[in-house]
PDB file of C-alpha atoms in Angstrom:
ATOM      1  CA  MET X   1      10.099  -8.988   7.548  1.00  0.00           C
ATOM      2  CA  THR X   2       9.621  -8.474   3.830  1.00  0.00           C
ATOM      3  CA  ARG X   3       9.124 -11.776   2.054  1.00  0.00           C
ATOM      4  CA  THR X   4      10.936 -12.492  -1.190  1.00  0.00           C
ATOM      5  CA  LYS X   5      11.550 -15.321  -3.596  1.00  0.00           C
ATOM      6  CA  GLN X   6      13.829 -15.860  -6.559  1.00  0.00           C
ATOM      7  CA  THR X   7      12.377 -16.600  -9.965  1.00  0.00           C
ATOM      8  CA  ALA X   8      13.601 -16.954 -13.500  1.00  0.00           C
ATOM      9  CA  LYS X   9      12.230 -15.221 -16.556  1.00  0.00           C
ATOM     10  CA  LYS X  10       9.224 -17.176 -17.802  1.00  0.00           C
ATOM     11  CA  SER X  11      10.855 -18.118 -21.104  1.00  0.00           C
ATOM     12  CA  ASN X  12      13.710 -19.721 -19.197  1.00  0.00           C
ATOM     13  CA  GLY X  13      11.312 -22.133 -17.545  1.00  0.00           C
ATOM     14  CA  GLY X  14      10.698 -22.877 -13.906  1.00  0.00           C
ATOM     15  CA  SER X  15      10.897 -20.929 -10.698  1.00  0.00           C
ATOM     16  CA  ALA X  16      13.395 -21.417  -7.930  1.00  0.00           C
ATOM     17  CA  PRO X  17      12.085 -22.215  -4.446  1.00  0.00           C
ATOM     18  CA  ARG X  18      10.692 -19.162  -2.696  1.00  0.00           C
ATOM     19  CA  VAL X  19      12.121 -17.769   0.502  1.00  0.00           C
ATOM     20  CA  SER X  20       9.354 -16.949   2.959  1.00  0.00           C
ATOM     21  CA  LEU X  21      10.467 -14.753   5.820  1.00  0.00           C
ATOM     22  CA  GLN X  22       8.502 -14.335   9.022  1.00  0.00           C
ATOM     23  CA  VAL X  23       6.240 -11.289   9.081  1.00  0.00           C
ATOM     24  CA  ASP X  24       5.308  -9.407  12.218  1.00  0.00           C
ATOM     25  CA  THR X  25       1.611  -8.681  11.748  1.00  0.00           C
ATOM     26  CA  ALA X  26       1.756  -5.793  14.199  1.00  0.00           C
ATOM     27  CA  SER X  27       4.042  -3.875  11.862  1.00  0.00           C
ATOM     28  CA  ALA X  28       1.799  -4.026   8.809  1.00  0.00           C
ATOM     29  CA  PRO X  29      -0.061  -0.979   7.493  1.00  0.00           C
ATOM     30  CA  ALA X  30      -3.628  -1.100   8.758  1.00  0.00           C
ATOM     31  CA  GLU X  31      -6.641  -0.888   6.483  1.00  0.00           C
ATOM     32  CA  GLU X  32      -7.417   2.621   7.670  1.00  0.00           C
ATOM     33  CA  ASN X  33      -6.488   5.654   5.613  1.00  0.00           C
ATOM     34  CA  SER X  34      -2.946   6.855   5.229  1.00  0.00           C
ATOM     35  CA  THR X  35      -2.074  10.472   5.921  1.00  0.00           C
ATOM     36  CA  SER X  36      -0.623  12.902   3.445  1.00  0.00           C
ATOM     37  CA  ASP X  37       2.867  12.476   4.905  1.00  0.00           C
ATOM     38  CA  GLY X  38       2.771   8.741   4.363  1.00  0.00           C
ATOM     39  CA  ARG X  39       2.068   7.631   7.939  1.00  0.00           C
ATOM     40  CA  ILE X  40      -0.540   4.939   8.462  1.00  0.00           C
ATOM     41  CA  ASN X  41      -3.443   5.768  10.762  1.00  0.00           C
ATOM     42  CA  ARG X  42      -4.368   2.741  12.835  1.00  0.00           C
ATOM     43  CA  GLY X  43      -7.888   2.186  14.072  1.00  0.00           C
ATOM     44  CA  ASP X  44      -9.304  -0.350  16.497  1.00  0.00           C
ATOM     45  CA  ASP X  45      -9.365  -3.078  13.862  1.00  0.00           C
ATOM     46  CA  LYS X  46      -6.126  -4.098  12.251  1.00  0.00           C
ATOM     47  CA  MET X  47      -5.950  -5.699   8.869  1.00  0.00           C
ATOM     48  CA  GLU X  48      -4.723  -9.267   8.999  1.00  0.00           C
ATOM     49  CA  ILE X  49      -1.789 -10.178   6.826  1.00  0.00           C
ATOM     50  CA  ASP X  50      -2.734 -13.040   4.590  1.00  0.00           C
ATOM     51  CA  GLU X  51      -0.055 -15.684   5.135  1.00  0.00           C
ATOM     52  CA  MET X  52      -0.503 -17.138   1.672  1.00  0.00           C
ATOM     53  CA  ASP X  53       1.560 -19.889   0.140  1.00  0.00           C
ATOM     54  CA  ASP X  54       0.141 -19.307  -3.324  1.00  0.00           C
ATOM     55  CA  HIS X  55       1.617 -15.967  -4.285  1.00  0.00           C
ATOM     56  CA  ASN X  56       1.765 -15.260  -7.998  1.00  0.00           C
ATOM     57  CA  GLY X  57       4.828 -16.463  -9.855  1.00  0.00           C
ATOM     58  CA  PHE X  58       5.303 -13.399 -12.054  1.00  0.00           C
ATOM     59  CA  CYS X  59       5.570  -9.670 -11.477  1.00  0.00           C
ATOM     60  CA  ILE X  60       2.224  -7.853 -11.668  1.00  0.00           C
ATOM     61  CA  ILE X  61       3.842  -4.920 -13.486  1.00  0.00           C
ATOM     62  CA  CYS X  62       6.054  -6.400 -16.217  1.00  0.00           C
ATOM     63  CA  ARG X  63       4.210  -9.760 -16.130  1.00  0.00           C
ATOM     64  CA  ASP X  64       7.560 -11.499 -16.237  1.00  0.00           C
ATOM     65  CA  GLY X  65      10.346 -11.356 -13.721  1.00  0.00           C
ATOM     66  CA  ALA X  66      13.675 -10.585 -15.339  1.00  0.00           C
ATOM     67  CA  GLU X  67      14.107  -8.602 -18.505  1.00  0.00           C
ATOM     68  CA  SER X  68      17.880  -8.212 -18.275  1.00  0.00           C
ATOM     69  CA  CYS X  69      19.157 -10.892 -15.902  1.00  0.00           C
ATOM     70  CA  GLU X  70      18.644 -14.579 -15.443  1.00  0.00           C
ATOM     71  CA  ASP X  71      17.515 -14.417 -11.825  1.00  0.00           C
ATOM     72  CA  ASN X  72      15.482 -11.730 -10.159  1.00  0.00           C
ATOM     73  CA  THR X  73      13.990 -11.060  -6.745  1.00  0.00           C
ATOM     74  CA  LEU X  74      10.232 -10.941  -6.357  1.00  0.00           C
ATOM     75  CA  TYR X  75       8.815  -9.022  -3.391  1.00  0.00           C
ATOM     76  CA  LEU X  76       5.648 -10.646  -2.030  1.00  0.00           C
ATOM     77  CA  CYS X  77       2.822  -8.302  -1.086  1.00  0.00           C
ATOM     78  CA  ASP X  78       1.681  -8.895   2.483  1.00  0.00           C
ATOM     79  CA  PHE X  79      -1.975  -8.145   1.674  1.00  0.00           C
ATOM     80  CA  CYS X  80      -2.656 -10.012  -1.582  1.00  0.00           C
ATOM     81  CA  PRO X  81      -1.116 -12.780  -3.730  1.00  0.00           C
ATOM     82  CA  ARG X  82       0.609 -10.329  -6.104  1.00  0.00           C
ATOM     83  CA  VAL X  83       4.370  -9.931  -6.387  1.00  0.00           C
ATOM     84  CA  THR X  84       6.585  -7.160  -7.778  1.00  0.00           C
ATOM     85  CA  CYS X  85      10.043  -7.738  -9.210  1.00  0.00           C
ATOM     86  CA  ARG X  86      13.187  -5.834  -8.260  1.00  0.00           C
ATOM     87  CA  LEU X  87      13.687  -4.573 -11.806  1.00  0.00           C
ATOM     88  CA  CYS X  88      10.321  -2.785 -11.894  1.00  0.00           C
ATOM     89  CA  MET X  89      11.025  -0.739  -8.771  1.00  0.00           C
ATOM     90  CA  GLU X  90      13.684   1.899  -8.195  1.00  0.00           C
ATOM     91  CA  ILE X  91      14.668   1.061  -4.634  1.00  0.00           C
ATOM     92  CA  PRO X  92      16.724   3.946  -3.177  1.00  0.00           C
ATOM     93  CA  PRO X  93      20.447   3.182  -2.762  1.00  0.00           C
ATOM     94  CA  GLY X  94      21.423   1.536   0.494  1.00  0.00           C
ATOM     95  CA  LEU X  95      17.975   0.161   1.291  1.00  0.00           C
ATOM     96  CA  ASP X  96      18.375  -3.384  -0.009  1.00  0.00           C
ATOM     97  CA  ASP X  97      19.232  -4.681   3.457  1.00  0.00           C
ATOM     98  CA  ALA X  98      16.958  -2.311   5.372  1.00  0.00           C
ATOM     99  CA  ILE X  99      13.804  -3.507   3.613  1.00  0.00           C
ATOM    100  CA  LEU X 100      14.534  -7.074   4.733  1.00  0.00           C
ATOM    101  CA  GLU X 101      14.735  -6.201   8.414  1.00  0.00           C
ATOM    102  CA  ASP X 102      12.226  -7.313  11.033  1.00  0.00           C
ATOM    103  CA  ASN X 103       8.919  -5.424  11.170  1.00  0.00           C
ATOM    104  CA  VAL X 104       9.197  -4.340   7.520  1.00  0.00           C
ATOM    105  CA  THR X 105       6.216  -5.110   5.321  1.00  0.00           C
ATOM    106  CA  PHE X 106       5.619  -4.623   1.603  1.00  0.00           C
ATOM    107  CA  ILE X 107       2.425  -3.440  -0.083  1.00  0.00           C
ATOM    108  CA  CYS X 108       2.110  -3.740  -3.861  1.00  0.00           C
ATOM    109  CA  ILE X 109       1.080  -0.838  -6.077  1.00  0.00           C
ATOM    110  CA  CYS X 110      -2.359  -2.403  -6.694  1.00  0.00           C
ATOM    111  CA  CYS X 111      -3.213  -2.561  -2.992  1.00  0.00           C
ATOM    112  CA  HIS X 112      -1.870   0.973  -2.503  1.00  0.00           C
ATOM    113  CA  ILE X 113      -4.060   2.432  -5.263  1.00  0.00           C
ATOM    114  CA  SER X 114      -7.084   0.502  -3.996  1.00  0.00           C
ATOM    115  CA  ARG X 115      -6.629   2.044  -0.555  1.00  0.00           C
ATOM    116  CA  GLN X 116      -6.218   5.499  -2.035  1.00  0.00           C
ATOM    117  CA  GLN X 117      -9.451   5.123  -3.990  1.00  0.00           C
ATOM    118  CA  HIS X 118     -11.386   4.095  -0.883  1.00  0.00           C
ATOM    119  CA  GLY X 119      -9.787   6.580   1.505  1.00  0.00           C
ATOM    120  CA  LYS X 120      -9.980  10.300   2.092  1.00  0.00           C
ATOM    121  CA  ASP X 121      -6.284  11.134   2.136  1.00  0.00           C
ATOM    122  CA  ARG X 122      -3.699  10.695  -0.579  1.00  0.00           C
ATOM    123  CA  SER X 123      -0.071   9.747  -0.166  1.00  0.00           C
ATOM    124  CA  PRO X 124       2.793   8.732  -2.453  1.00  0.00           C
ATOM    125  CA  TYR X 125       3.587   5.086  -2.987  1.00  0.00           C
ATOM    126  CA  TYR X 126       6.236   4.116  -0.437  1.00  0.00           C
ATOM    127  CA  GLY X 127       5.935   0.346  -0.770  1.00  0.00           C
ATOM    128  CA  PHE X 128       7.964  -0.640   2.285  1.00  0.00           C
ATOM    129  CA  TYR X 129       6.855   0.192   5.828  1.00  0.00           C
ATOM    130  CA  HIS X 130       8.592  -0.263   9.169  1.00  0.00           C
ATOM    131  CA  ASP X 131       6.196  -0.345  12.115  1.00  0.00           C
ATOM    132  CA  GLY X 132       3.632   1.520  10.004  1.00  0.00           C
ATOM    133  CA  GLN X 133       6.046   4.244   8.877  1.00  0.00           C
ATOM    134  CA  PRO X 134       7.556   4.538   5.367  1.00  0.00           C
ATOM    135  CA  VAL X 135      11.062   3.076   5.274  1.00  0.00           C
ATOM    136  CA  SER X 136      12.282   5.833   2.968  1.00  0.00           C
ATOM    137  CA  THR X 137      11.150   8.159   0.210  1.00  0.00           C
ATOM    138  CA  PHE X 138       8.464   7.245  -2.295  1.00  0.00           C
ATOM    139  CA  LEU X 139       9.038   4.146  -4.397  1.00  0.00           C
ATOM    140  CA  ARG X 140       9.285   4.794  -8.115  1.00  0.00           C
ATOM    141  CA  ILE X 141       7.787   2.252 -10.509  1.00  0.00           C
ATOM    142  CA  LYS X 142      10.009   2.050 -13.595  1.00  0.00           C
ATOM    143  CA  SER X 143       7.754   0.006 -15.876  1.00  0.00           C
ATOM    144  CA  THR X 144       4.361   0.659 -17.420  1.00  0.00           C
ATOM    145  CA  PHE X 145       1.380  -0.893 -15.685  1.00  0.00           C
ATOM    146  CA  GLU X 146      -0.828  -2.192 -18.498  1.00  0.00           C
ATOM    147  CA  ILE X 147      -3.430  -4.429 -16.871  1.00  0.00           C
ATOM    148  CA  SER X 148      -6.385  -3.971 -14.543  1.00  0.00           C
ATOM    149  CA  MET X 149      -5.693  -3.116 -10.919  1.00  0.00           C
ATOM    150  CA  SER X 150      -7.765  -6.144  -9.930  1.00  0.00           C
ATOM    151  CA  SER X 151      -5.721  -8.525 -12.087  1.00  0.00           C
ATOM    152  CA  GLN X 152      -3.481 -11.292 -10.804  1.00  0.00           C
ATOM    153  CA  LEU X 153      -0.978 -13.538 -12.554  1.00  0.00           C
ATOM    154  CA  SER X 154      -2.053 -16.725 -10.852  1.00  0.00           C
ATOM    155  CA  ALA X 155      -0.309 -19.940 -11.844  1.00  0.00           C
ATOM    156  CA  ALA X 156      -2.826 -22.162 -10.069  1.00  0.00           C
ATOM    157  CA  PRO X 157      -3.455 -25.310 -12.164  1.00  0.00           C
ATOM    158  CA  ILE X 158      -6.245 -24.963 -14.703  1.00  0.00           C
ATOM    159  CA  ILE X 159      -7.904 -27.067 -17.398  1.00  0.00           C
ATOM    160  CA  MET X 160      -9.430 -25.377 -20.447  1.00  0.00           C
ATOM    161  CA  ILE X 161     -12.076 -27.445 -22.263  1.00  0.00           C
ATOM    162  CA  HIS X 162     -13.329 -26.230 -25.638  1.00  0.00           C
ATOM    163  CA  LEU X 163     -16.592 -27.778 -26.851  1.00  0.00           C
ATOM    164  CA  VAL X 164     -16.847 -27.339 -30.625  1.00  0.00           C
ATOM    165  CA  LEU X 165     -19.978 -28.102 -32.645  1.00  0.00           C
ATOM    166  CA  VAL X 166     -19.282 -30.589 -35.451  1.00  0.00           C
ATOM    167  CA  ASP X 167     -18.789 -28.982 -38.873  1.00  0.00           C
ATOM    168  CA  PHE X 168     -17.867 -25.720 -37.149  1.00  0.00           C
ATOM    169  CA  GLU X 169     -14.920 -24.173 -38.993  1.00  0.00           C
ATOM    170  CA  ALA X 170     -12.234 -23.731 -36.349  1.00  0.00           C
ATOM    171  CA  SER X 171      -9.153 -24.320 -38.490  1.00  0.00           C
ATOM    172  CA  SER X 172      -8.225 -20.631 -38.341  1.00  0.00           C
ATOM    173  CA  GLY X 173      -8.161 -20.769 -34.571  1.00  0.00           C
ATOM    174  CA  SER X 174     -10.513 -19.521 -31.901  1.00  0.00           C
ATOM    175  CA  PRO X 175     -10.372 -16.896 -29.143  1.00  0.00           C
ATOM    176  CA  PHE X 176     -10.347 -19.694 -26.564  1.00  0.00           C
ATOM    177  CA  ARG X 177      -7.371 -21.404 -28.180  1.00  0.00           C
ATOM    178  CA  PHE X 178      -5.637 -18.033 -28.449  1.00  0.00           C
ATOM    179  CA  ALA X 179      -6.206 -17.474 -24.730  1.00  0.00           C
ATOM    180  CA  TYR X 180      -4.585 -20.831 -23.987  1.00  0.00           C
ATOM    181  CA  GLU X 181      -1.544 -20.068 -26.144  1.00  0.00           C
ATOM    182  CA  TYR X 182      -1.224 -16.676 -24.459  1.00  0.00           C
ATOM    183  CA  LEU X 183      -1.366 -18.151 -20.954  1.00  0.00           C
ATOM    184  CA  ARG X 184       0.839 -21.187 -21.545  1.00  0.00           C
ATOM    185  CA  PRO X 185       4.214 -19.388 -21.022  1.00  0.00           C
ATOM    186  CA  TYR X 186       3.059 -18.471 -17.517  1.00  0.00           C
ATOM    187  CA  PHE X 187       3.053 -22.174 -16.602  1.00  0.00           C
ATOM    188  CA  PRO X 188       6.699 -23.170 -17.261  1.00  0.00           C
ATOM    189  CA  ASP X 189       6.383 -26.209 -14.983  1.00  0.00           C
ATOM    190  CA  GLY X 190       3.047 -27.358 -16.383  1.00  0.00           C
ATOM    191  CA  GLY X 191      -0.315 -26.890 -14.723  1.00  0.00           C
ATOM    192  CA  ILE X 192      -2.377 -25.818 -17.728  1.00  0.00           C
ATOM    193  CA  GLU X 193      -4.112 -28.182 -20.138  1.00  0.00           C
ATOM    194  CA  TYR X 194      -6.238 -27.600 -23.220  1.00  0.00           C
ATOM    195  CA  ARG X 195      -8.743 -30.088 -24.601  1.00  0.00           C
ATOM    196  CA  GLU X 196     -10.803 -29.596 -27.759  1.00  0.00           C
ATOM    197  CA  ILE X 197     -13.924 -31.748 -27.988  1.00  0.00           C
ATOM    198  CA  PHE X 198     -16.259 -31.936 -30.979  1.00  0.00           C
ATOM    199  CA  TYR X 199     -19.879 -32.630 -30.159  1.00  0.00           C
ATOM    200  CA  ASP X 200     -23.235 -33.239 -31.846  1.00  0.00           C
ATOM    201  CA  ILE X 201     -26.306 -33.686 -29.664  1.00  0.00           C
ATOM    202  CA  GLY X 202     -28.903 -33.041 -32.357  1.00  0.00           C
ATOM    203  CA  SER X 203     -30.824 -36.187 -31.433  1.00  0.00           C
ATOM    204  CA  ASN X 204     -31.183 -38.536 -28.483  1.00  0.00           C
ATOM    205  CA  ALA X 205     -29.017 -41.145 -30.180  1.00  0.00           C
ATOM    206  CA  LYS X 206     -26.250 -38.613 -30.876  1.00  0.00           C
ATOM    207  CA  ALA X 207     -26.464 -37.314 -27.328  1.00  0.00           C
ATOM    208  CA  LEU X 208     -26.052 -40.842 -25.935  1.00  0.00           C
ATOM    209  CA  ARG X 209     -23.012 -41.472 -28.163  1.00  0.00           C
ATOM    210  CA  TYR X 210     -21.513 -38.174 -27.078  1.00  0.00           C
ATOM    211  CA  ARG X 211     -22.044 -38.995 -23.405  1.00  0.00           C
ATOM    212  CA  ALA X 212     -20.437 -42.412 -23.848  1.00  0.00           C
ATOM    213  CA  SER X 213     -17.426 -40.913 -25.622  1.00  0.00           C
ATOM    214  CA  MET X 214     -16.905 -38.442 -22.782  1.00  0.00           C
ATOM    215  CA  ARG X 215     -16.699 -41.025 -19.994  1.00  0.00           C
ATOM    216  CA  PRO X 216     -13.067 -42.054 -20.739  1.00  0.00           C
ATOM    217  CA  LEU X 217     -12.003 -38.399 -20.881  1.00  0.00           C
ATOM    218  CA  ILE X 218     -13.708 -37.629 -17.574  1.00  0.00           C
ATOM    219  CA  LYS X 219     -11.991 -40.592 -15.909  1.00  0.00           C
ATOM    220  CA  GLU X 220      -8.629 -39.498 -17.304  1.00  0.00           C
ATOM    221  CA  LEU X 221      -9.045 -35.937 -16.076  1.00  0.00           C
ATOM    222  CA  LYS X 222     -10.149 -37.106 -12.638  1.00  0.00           C
ATOM    223  CA  LYS X 223      -7.013 -39.233 -12.287  1.00  0.00           C
ATOM    224  CA  GLN X 224      -4.568 -36.499 -13.216  1.00  0.00           C
ATOM    225  CA  CYS X 225      -6.540 -33.425 -12.244  1.00  0.00           C
ATOM    226  CA  VAL X 226      -5.116 -31.330  -9.441  1.00  0.00           C
ATOM    227  CA  SER X 227      -6.738 -28.217 -10.860  1.00  0.00           C
ATOM    228  CA  ASP X 228      -8.914 -25.962  -8.787  1.00  0.00           C
ATOM    229  CA  ARG X 229     -10.296 -24.359 -11.931  1.00  0.00           C
ATOM    230  CA  ILE X 230     -11.916 -25.775 -15.058  1.00  0.00           C
ATOM    231  CA  VAL X 231     -12.923 -23.308 -17.774  1.00  0.00           C
ATOM    232  CA  PHE X 232     -15.390 -24.312 -20.481  1.00  0.00           C
ATOM    233  CA  ALA X 233     -15.972 -22.608 -23.826  1.00  0.00           C
ATOM    234  CA  ILE X 234     -18.587 -23.557 -26.423  1.00  0.00           C
ATOM    235  CA  SER X 235     -18.263 -22.714 -30.122  1.00  0.00           C
ATOM    236  CA  THR X 236     -21.327 -22.938 -32.368  1.00  0.00           C
ATOM    237  CA  HIS X 237     -22.452 -21.454 -35.667  1.00  0.00           C
ATOM    238  CA  THR X 238     -23.993 -18.466 -33.898  1.00  0.00           C
ATOM    239  CA  ASP X 239     -22.185 -15.219 -33.165  1.00  0.00           C
TER     240      ASP X 239
END
Protein backbone atom coordinates (compact mmCIF):
# COMPACT_ATOMS: atom_id res chain seq x y z
CA MET A 1 0.00 0.00 0.00
CA THR A 2 1.33 3.43 -0.90
CA ARG A 3 2.65 5.22 2.15
CA THR A 4 1.81 8.86 2.74
CA LYS A 5 2.16 11.52 5.38
CA GLN A 6 0.78 15.00 5.87
CA THR A 7 3.12 17.96 6.14
CA ALA A 8 2.87 21.70 6.28
CA LYS A 9 4.74 24.18 4.15
CA LYS A 10 8.18 24.73 5.66
CA SER A 11 7.55 28.39 6.45
CA ASN A 12 4.53 27.40 8.51
CA GLY A 13 6.71 25.34 10.81
CA GLY A 14 6.48 21.72 11.82
CA SER A 15 5.25 18.56 10.21
CA ALA A 16 2.21 16.57 11.20
CA PRO A 17 2.70 12.92 12.19
CA ARG A 18 3.23 10.68 9.18
CA VAL A 19 0.89 7.88 8.25
CA SER A 20 2.83 4.74 7.38
CA LEU A 21 0.78 2.13 5.59
CA GLN A 22 1.81 -1.49 5.27
CA VAL A 23 3.60 -2.33 2.03
CA ASP A 24 3.48 -5.72 0.37
CA THR A 25 7.06 -6.27 -0.77
CA ALA A 26 5.96 -8.78 -3.38
CA SER A 27 4.12 -6.06 -5.27
CA ALA A 28 7.06 -3.69 -5.63
CA PRO A 29 8.80 -3.10 -8.96
CA ALA A 30 11.93 -5.23 -9.08
CA GLU A 31 15.37 -3.83 -9.81
CA GLU A 32 15.39 -5.41 -13.25
CA ASN A 33 14.64 -3.38 -16.35
CA SER A 34 11.19 -2.17 -17.22
CA THR A 35 9.74 -2.84 -20.65
CA SER A 36 8.68 -0.23 -23.14
CA ASP A 37 5.01 -0.71 -22.23
CA GLY A 38 5.69 0.03 -18.60
CA ARG A 39 5.60 -3.53 -17.23
CA ILE A 40 8.30 -4.53 -14.78
CA ASN A 41 10.42 -7.56 -15.68
CA ARG A 42 11.15 -9.60 -12.58
CA GLY A 43 14.29 -11.67 -12.27
CA ASP A 44 15.35 -14.21 -9.68
CA ASP A 45 16.40 -11.51 -7.23
CA LYS A 46 13.81 -9.05 -6.04
CA MET A 47 14.69 -5.65 -4.75
CA GLU A 48 13.91 -5.22 -1.08
CA ILE A 49 11.74 -2.31 -0.08
CA ASP A 50 13.56 -0.22 2.45
CA GLU A 51 11.17 0.12 5.39
CA MET A 52 12.64 3.44 6.46
CA ASP A 53 11.38 5.62 9.25
CA ASP A 54 13.54 8.56 8.21
CA HIS A 55 11.96 9.65 4.96
CA ASN A 56 12.66 13.22 3.93
CA GLY A 57 10.33 15.88 5.25
CA PHE A 58 10.05 17.93 2.06
CA CYS A 59 9.20 17.20 -1.55
CA ILE A 60 12.24 16.40 -3.70
CA ILE A 61 10.78 18.39 -6.62
CA CYS A 62 9.52 21.69 -5.18
CA ARG A 63 11.68 21.34 -2.03
CA ASP A 64 8.70 22.42 0.02
CA GLY A 65 5.38 20.71 0.39
CA ALA A 66 2.49 23.08 -0.19
CA GLU A 67 2.63 26.12 -2.40
CA SER A 68 -1.10 26.85 -2.39
CA CYS A 69 -2.60 25.07 0.62
CA GLU A 70 -1.77 24.73 4.26
CA ASP A 71 -1.61 20.94 4.32
CA ASN A 72 -0.40 18.64 1.61
CA THR A 73 0.09 14.91 1.11
CA LEU A 74 3.59 13.56 0.65
CA TYR A 75 3.98 10.21 -1.11
CA LEU A 76 6.87 8.18 0.30
CA CYS A 77 9.07 6.39 -2.22
CA ASP A 78 9.34 2.69 -1.41
CA PHE A 79 12.97 2.47 -2.60
CA CYS A 80 14.66 5.56 -1.12
CA PRO A 81 14.06 8.20 1.58
CA ARG A 82 12.70 10.78 -0.90
CA VAL A 83 9.11 12.00 -0.94
CA THR A 84 6.99 13.74 -3.59
CA CYS A 85 4.10 16.05 -2.80
CA ARG A 86 0.61 15.83 -4.28
CA LEU A 87 0.86 19.30 -5.81
CA CYS A 88 3.90 18.39 -7.93
CA MET A 89 2.20 15.44 -9.60
CA GLU A 90 -0.82 15.40 -11.89
CA ILE A 91 -2.56 12.28 -10.63
CA PRO A 92 -5.24 11.22 -13.14
CA PRO A 93 -8.83 11.84 -11.97
CA GLY A 94 -10.39 9.06 -9.94
CA LEU A 95 -7.11 7.48 -8.85
CA ASP A 96 -6.74 9.07 -5.42
CA ASP A 97 -8.27 6.03 -3.73
CA ALA A 98 -6.85 3.45 -6.13
CA ILE A 99 -3.24 4.40 -5.42
CA LEU A 100 -3.79 3.74 -1.71
CA GLU A 101 -5.01 0.19 -2.21
CA ASP A 102 -3.12 -2.91 -1.12
CA ASN A 103 -0.20 -4.03 -3.31
CA VAL A 104 0.31 -0.51 -4.70
CA THR A 105 3.82 0.89 -4.44
CA PHE A 106 5.26 4.29 -5.33
CA ILE A 107 8.61 5.01 -6.98
CA CYS A 108 9.90 8.59 -7.06
CA ILE A 109 11.09 10.27 -10.25
CA CYS A 110 14.74 10.07 -9.10
CA CYS A 111 14.65 6.29 -8.69
CA HIS A 112 12.81 5.94 -12.01
CA ILE A 113 15.42 7.94 -13.93
CA SER A 114 18.25 6.06 -12.20
CA ARG A 115 16.76 2.76 -13.36
CA GLN A 116 16.32 4.07 -16.88
CA GLN A 117 19.96 5.14 -17.02
CA HIS A 118 21.16 1.71 -15.91
CA GLY A 119 18.73 -0.33 -17.98
CA LYS A 120 18.32 -1.19 -21.63
CA ASP A 121 14.65 -0.32 -22.08
CA ARG A 122 12.91 2.99 -21.64
CA SER A 123 9.43 3.59 -20.30
CA PRO A 124 7.38 6.60 -19.22
CA TYR A 125 7.19 7.56 -15.58
CA TYR A 126 4.12 5.85 -14.11
CA GLY A 127 4.95 6.34 -10.44
CA PHE A 128 2.36 3.98 -8.97
CA TYR A 129 2.43 0.23 -9.58
CA HIS A 130 -0.02 -2.51 -8.64
CA ASP A 131 1.56 -5.97 -8.53
CA GLY A 132 4.32 -4.72 -10.83
CA GLN A 133 1.96 -3.18 -13.39
CA PRO A 134 1.35 0.57 -13.86
CA VAL A 135 -1.82 1.67 -12.06
CA SER A 136 -2.74 4.03 -14.89
CA THR A 137 -1.25 6.24 -17.56
CA PHE A 138 2.07 8.02 -17.16
CA LEU A 139 2.42 10.39 -14.23
CA ARG A 140 3.04 14.00 -15.19
CA ILE A 141 5.38 16.08 -13.05
CA LYS A 142 4.04 19.64 -12.91
CA SER A 143 7.03 21.39 -11.32
CA THR A 144 10.60 21.95 -12.46
CA PHE A 145 13.21 19.61 -11.06
CA GLU A 146 16.19 21.83 -10.26
CA ILE A 147 18.56 19.73 -8.15
CA SER A 148 20.76 16.69 -8.68
CA MET A 149 19.08 13.32 -9.12
CA SER A 150 21.19 12.03 -6.24
CA SER A 151 20.06 14.79 -3.88
CA GLN A 152 17.92 14.31 -0.79
CA LEU A 153 16.22 16.79 1.52
CA SER A 154 17.22 15.08 4.73
CA ALA A 155 16.18 16.69 8.00
CA ALA A 156 18.42 14.47 10.11
CA PRO A 157 19.93 16.53 12.97
CA ILE A 158 23.21 18.23 12.11
CA ILE A 159 25.73 20.53 13.78
CA MET A 160 27.75 22.97 11.66
CA ILE A 161 31.00 24.16 13.28
CA HIS A 162 32.90 27.01 11.63
CA LEU A 163 36.53 27.43 12.73
CA VAL A 164 37.66 30.98 11.91
CA LEU A 165 41.27 32.16 12.17
CA VAL A 166 41.61 35.20 14.44
CA ASP A 167 41.79 38.53 12.58
CA PHE A 168 40.08 36.90 9.60
CA GLU A 169 37.52 39.34 8.19
CA ALA A 170 34.23 37.46 8.27
CA SER A 171 31.88 40.36 8.97
CA SER A 172 30.50 40.22 5.42
CA GLY A 173 29.51 36.61 5.91
CA SER A 174 30.95 33.35 4.69
CA PRO A 175 29.81 30.56 2.36
CA PHE A 176 29.48 28.26 5.37
CA ARG A 177 27.23 30.70 7.22
CA PHE A 178 25.22 31.19 4.03
CA ALA A 179 24.77 27.42 3.76
CA TYR A 180 23.43 27.34 7.32
CA GLU A 181 20.96 30.16 6.67
CA TYR A 182 19.82 28.40 3.50
CA LEU A 183 19.26 25.08 5.27
CA ARG A 184 17.66 26.42 8.45
CA PRO A 185 14.07 26.67 7.05
CA TYR A 186 14.19 22.94 6.35
CA PHE A 187 14.41 22.29 10.11
CA PRO A 188 11.20 23.94 11.40
CA ASP A 189 11.30 21.85 14.59
CA GLY A 190 14.99 22.41 15.26
CA GLY A 191 17.75 19.91 14.61
CA ILE A 192 20.35 22.20 13.06
CA GLU A 193 22.91 24.23 15.01
CA TYR A 194 25.65 26.61 13.93
CA ARG A 195 28.70 27.45 16.01
CA GLU A 196 31.41 29.93 15.02
CA ILE A 197 34.73 29.48 16.82
CA PHE A 198 37.74 31.77 16.49
CA TYR A 199 41.10 30.08 16.89
CA ASP A 200 44.82 30.88 17.00
CA ILE A 201 47.28 28.00 17.34
CA GLY A 202 50.37 29.88 16.19
CA SER A 203 52.36 28.70 19.20
CA ASN A 204 52.25 25.91 21.76
CA ALA A 205 50.91 28.28 24.41
CA LYS A 206 48.12 29.50 22.11
CA ALA A 207 47.28 25.95 21.13
CA LEU A 208 46.97 24.94 24.80
CA ARG A 209 44.68 27.91 25.52
CA TYR A 210 42.57 27.04 22.51
CA ARG A 211 42.26 23.42 23.61
CA ALA A 212 41.24 24.48 27.11
CA SER A 213 38.61 26.88 25.77
CA MET A 214 37.10 24.12 23.64
CA ARG A 215 36.52 21.65 26.48
CA PRO A 216 33.34 23.37 27.79
CA LEU A 217 31.91 23.55 24.26
CA ILE A 218 32.63 19.87 23.64
CA LYS A 219 30.92 18.90 26.90
CA GLU A 220 27.91 21.05 26.03
CA LEU A 221 27.57 19.53 22.57
CA LYS A 222 27.91 16.01 23.94
CA LYS A 223 25.07 16.62 26.39
CA GLN A 224 22.62 17.97 23.84
CA CYS A 225 23.90 16.33 20.69
CA VAL A 226 21.57 13.86 19.02
CA SER A 227 23.11 14.61 15.64
CA ASP A 228 24.41 11.90 13.38
CA ARG A 229 26.33 14.47 11.36
CA ILE A 230 28.84 17.15 12.31
CA VAL A 231 30.19 19.35 9.51
CA PHE A 232 33.36 21.38 10.01
CA ALA A 233 34.55 24.35 7.95
CA ILE A 234 37.82 26.23 8.38
CA SER A 235 38.34 29.83 7.24
CA THR A 236 41.87 31.21 6.94
CA HIS A 237 43.60 34.00 5.05
CA THR A 238 44.27 31.71 2.10
CA ASP A 239 41.96 31.26 -0.87
